[in-house]
Short mmCIF file of C-alpha atoms in Angstrom, two decimals:
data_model
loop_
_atom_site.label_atom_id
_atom_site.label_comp_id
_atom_site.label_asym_id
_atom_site.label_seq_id
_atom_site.Cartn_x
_atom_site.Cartn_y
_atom_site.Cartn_z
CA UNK B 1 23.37 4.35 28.08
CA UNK B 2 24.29 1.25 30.09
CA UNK B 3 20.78 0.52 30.60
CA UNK B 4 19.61 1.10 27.10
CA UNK B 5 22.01 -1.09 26.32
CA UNK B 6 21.08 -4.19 28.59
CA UNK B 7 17.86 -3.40 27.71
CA UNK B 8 18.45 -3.85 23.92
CA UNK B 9 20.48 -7.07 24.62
CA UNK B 10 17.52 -8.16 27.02
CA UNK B 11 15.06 -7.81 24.11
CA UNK B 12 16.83 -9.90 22.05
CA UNK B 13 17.00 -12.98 24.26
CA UNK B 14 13.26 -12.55 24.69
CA UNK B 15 12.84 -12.28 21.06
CA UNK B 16 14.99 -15.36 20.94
CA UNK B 17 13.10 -17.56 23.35
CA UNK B 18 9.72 -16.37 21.48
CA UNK B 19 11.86 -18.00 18.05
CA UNK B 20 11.23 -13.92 16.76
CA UNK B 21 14.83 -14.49 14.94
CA UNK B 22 13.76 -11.14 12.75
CA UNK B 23 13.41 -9.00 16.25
CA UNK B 24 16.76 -10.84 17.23
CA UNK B 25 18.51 -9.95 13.77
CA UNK B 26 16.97 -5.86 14.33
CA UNK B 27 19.23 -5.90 17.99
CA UNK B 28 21.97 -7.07 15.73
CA UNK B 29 24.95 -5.15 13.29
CA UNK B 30 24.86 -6.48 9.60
CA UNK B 31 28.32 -6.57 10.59
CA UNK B 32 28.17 -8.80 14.01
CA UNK B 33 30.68 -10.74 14.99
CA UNK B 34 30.09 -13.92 16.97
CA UNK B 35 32.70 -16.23 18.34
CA UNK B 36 32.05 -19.45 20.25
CA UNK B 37 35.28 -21.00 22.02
CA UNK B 38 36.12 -25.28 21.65
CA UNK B 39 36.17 -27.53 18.63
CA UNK B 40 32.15 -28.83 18.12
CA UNK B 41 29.74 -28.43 15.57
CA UNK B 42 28.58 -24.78 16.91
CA UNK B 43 32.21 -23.56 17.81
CA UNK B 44 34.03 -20.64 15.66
CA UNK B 45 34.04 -17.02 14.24
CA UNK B 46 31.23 -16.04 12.59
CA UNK B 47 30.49 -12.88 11.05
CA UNK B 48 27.32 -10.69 9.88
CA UNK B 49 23.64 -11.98 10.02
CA UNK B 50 23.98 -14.97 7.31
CA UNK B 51 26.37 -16.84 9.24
CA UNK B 52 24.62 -16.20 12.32
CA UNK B 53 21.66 -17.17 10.70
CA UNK B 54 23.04 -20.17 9.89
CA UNK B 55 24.72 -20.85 13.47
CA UNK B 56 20.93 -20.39 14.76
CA UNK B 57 19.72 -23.03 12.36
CA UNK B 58 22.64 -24.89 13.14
CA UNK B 59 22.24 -25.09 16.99
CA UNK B 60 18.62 -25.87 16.41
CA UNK B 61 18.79 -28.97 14.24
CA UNK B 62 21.29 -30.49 16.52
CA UNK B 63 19.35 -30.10 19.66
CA UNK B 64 15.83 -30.78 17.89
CA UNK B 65 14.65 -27.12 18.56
CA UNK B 66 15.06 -28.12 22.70
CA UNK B 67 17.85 -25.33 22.99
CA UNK B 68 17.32 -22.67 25.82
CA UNK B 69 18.60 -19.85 27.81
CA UNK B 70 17.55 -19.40 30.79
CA UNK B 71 19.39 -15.26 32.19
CA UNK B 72 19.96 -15.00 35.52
CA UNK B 73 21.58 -11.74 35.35
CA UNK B 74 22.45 -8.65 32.73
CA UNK B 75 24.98 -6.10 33.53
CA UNK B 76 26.22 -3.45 32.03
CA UNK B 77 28.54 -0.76 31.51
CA UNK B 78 29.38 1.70 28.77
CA UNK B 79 29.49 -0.26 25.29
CA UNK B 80 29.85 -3.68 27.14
CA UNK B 81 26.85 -6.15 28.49
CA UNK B 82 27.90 -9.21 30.14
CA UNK B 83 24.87 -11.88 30.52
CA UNK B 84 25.04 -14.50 33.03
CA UNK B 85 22.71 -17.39 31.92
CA UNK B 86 22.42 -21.42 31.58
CA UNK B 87 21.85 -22.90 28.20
CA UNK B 88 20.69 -26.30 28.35
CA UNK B 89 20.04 -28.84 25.10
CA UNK B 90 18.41 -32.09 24.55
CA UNK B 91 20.09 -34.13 22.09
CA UNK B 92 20.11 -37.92 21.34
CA UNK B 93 18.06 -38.08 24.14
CA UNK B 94 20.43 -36.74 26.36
CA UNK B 95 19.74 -33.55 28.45
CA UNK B 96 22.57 -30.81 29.35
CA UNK B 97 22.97 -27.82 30.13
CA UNK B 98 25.80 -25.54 31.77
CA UNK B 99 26.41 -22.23 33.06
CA UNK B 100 27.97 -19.16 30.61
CA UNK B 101 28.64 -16.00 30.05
CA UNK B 102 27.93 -13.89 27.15
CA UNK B 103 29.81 -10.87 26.51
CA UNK B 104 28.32 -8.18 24.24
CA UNK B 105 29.80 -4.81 22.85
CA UNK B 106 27.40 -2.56 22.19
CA UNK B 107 27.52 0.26 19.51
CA UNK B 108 24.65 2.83 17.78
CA UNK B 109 22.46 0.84 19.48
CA UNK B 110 23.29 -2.40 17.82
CA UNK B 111 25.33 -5.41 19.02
CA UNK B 112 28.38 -5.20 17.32
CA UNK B 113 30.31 -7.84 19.31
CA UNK B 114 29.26 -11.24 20.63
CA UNK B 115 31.90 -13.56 22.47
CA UNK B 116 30.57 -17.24 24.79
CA UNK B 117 32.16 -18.40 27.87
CA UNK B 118 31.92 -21.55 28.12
CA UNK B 119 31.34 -23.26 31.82
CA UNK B 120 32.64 -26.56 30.79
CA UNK B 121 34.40 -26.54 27.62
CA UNK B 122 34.83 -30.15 26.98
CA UNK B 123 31.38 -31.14 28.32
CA UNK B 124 29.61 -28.96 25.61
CA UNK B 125 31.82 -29.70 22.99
CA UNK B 126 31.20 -33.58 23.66
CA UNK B 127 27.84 -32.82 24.47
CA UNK B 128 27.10 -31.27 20.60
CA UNK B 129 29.82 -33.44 18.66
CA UNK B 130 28.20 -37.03 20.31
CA UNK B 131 26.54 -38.90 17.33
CA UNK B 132 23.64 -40.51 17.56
CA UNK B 133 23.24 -43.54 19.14
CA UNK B 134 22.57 -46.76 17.50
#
């Protein structure tokens, strides 16, 4: 099971990277929950695929569609997948990006449970708060 299940969260960060958000939304519970840590734009508890939807769209408009993630390793074990990746932005013509971990609980061969790590909490927060400049 562990590998069917980093294989199923695998698929869905290629389907994300290809912009196949109906592939990405399959991998995914109606009931998901998703919860990004600090106090920007993209950060709180969101639950099923609407509001996930809409912290997709979200995250996109703000970074102009430049937002990536780039895995550099899955692991799993039992119902849990941890993903160690970068995500970088471009916004306002500034470029960032910062290391983080994703932390996925897997169950009936959905993703059930979605919770970010942030490497630099204040950096990405500032980073997707900063308005545009003048």
């Amino acid at each position: 099971m562990n590998d069917q299940n980093a294989e199923l969260i695998r698929r869905g960060y290629d389907a994300f990277a290809r912009g196949d958000v109906t592939s990405v939304f399959q991998m995914l519970s109606q009931d998901i929950t998703w919860h990004v840590p600090g106090s920007s734009p993209l950060s709180g508890d969101y639950q099923g695929h609407d509001q996930v939807g809409g912290f997709f769209a979200t995250t996109m408009e703000l970074s102009g569609g430049t937002f990536t993630i780039d895995i550099q390793d899955i692991l799993a074990q039992q119902d849990r997948v941890v993903v160690l990746c970068t995500v970088a932005a471009e916004r306002h013509g500034q470029s960032w990006s910062s290391p983080e971990v994703h932390v996925w609980r897997v169950a009936g061969q959905q993703a059930v449970d979605f919770r970010e790590f942030q490497g630099d909490e204040q950096a990405e927060d500032a980073f997707w708060s900063s308005p545009a400049s003048r």
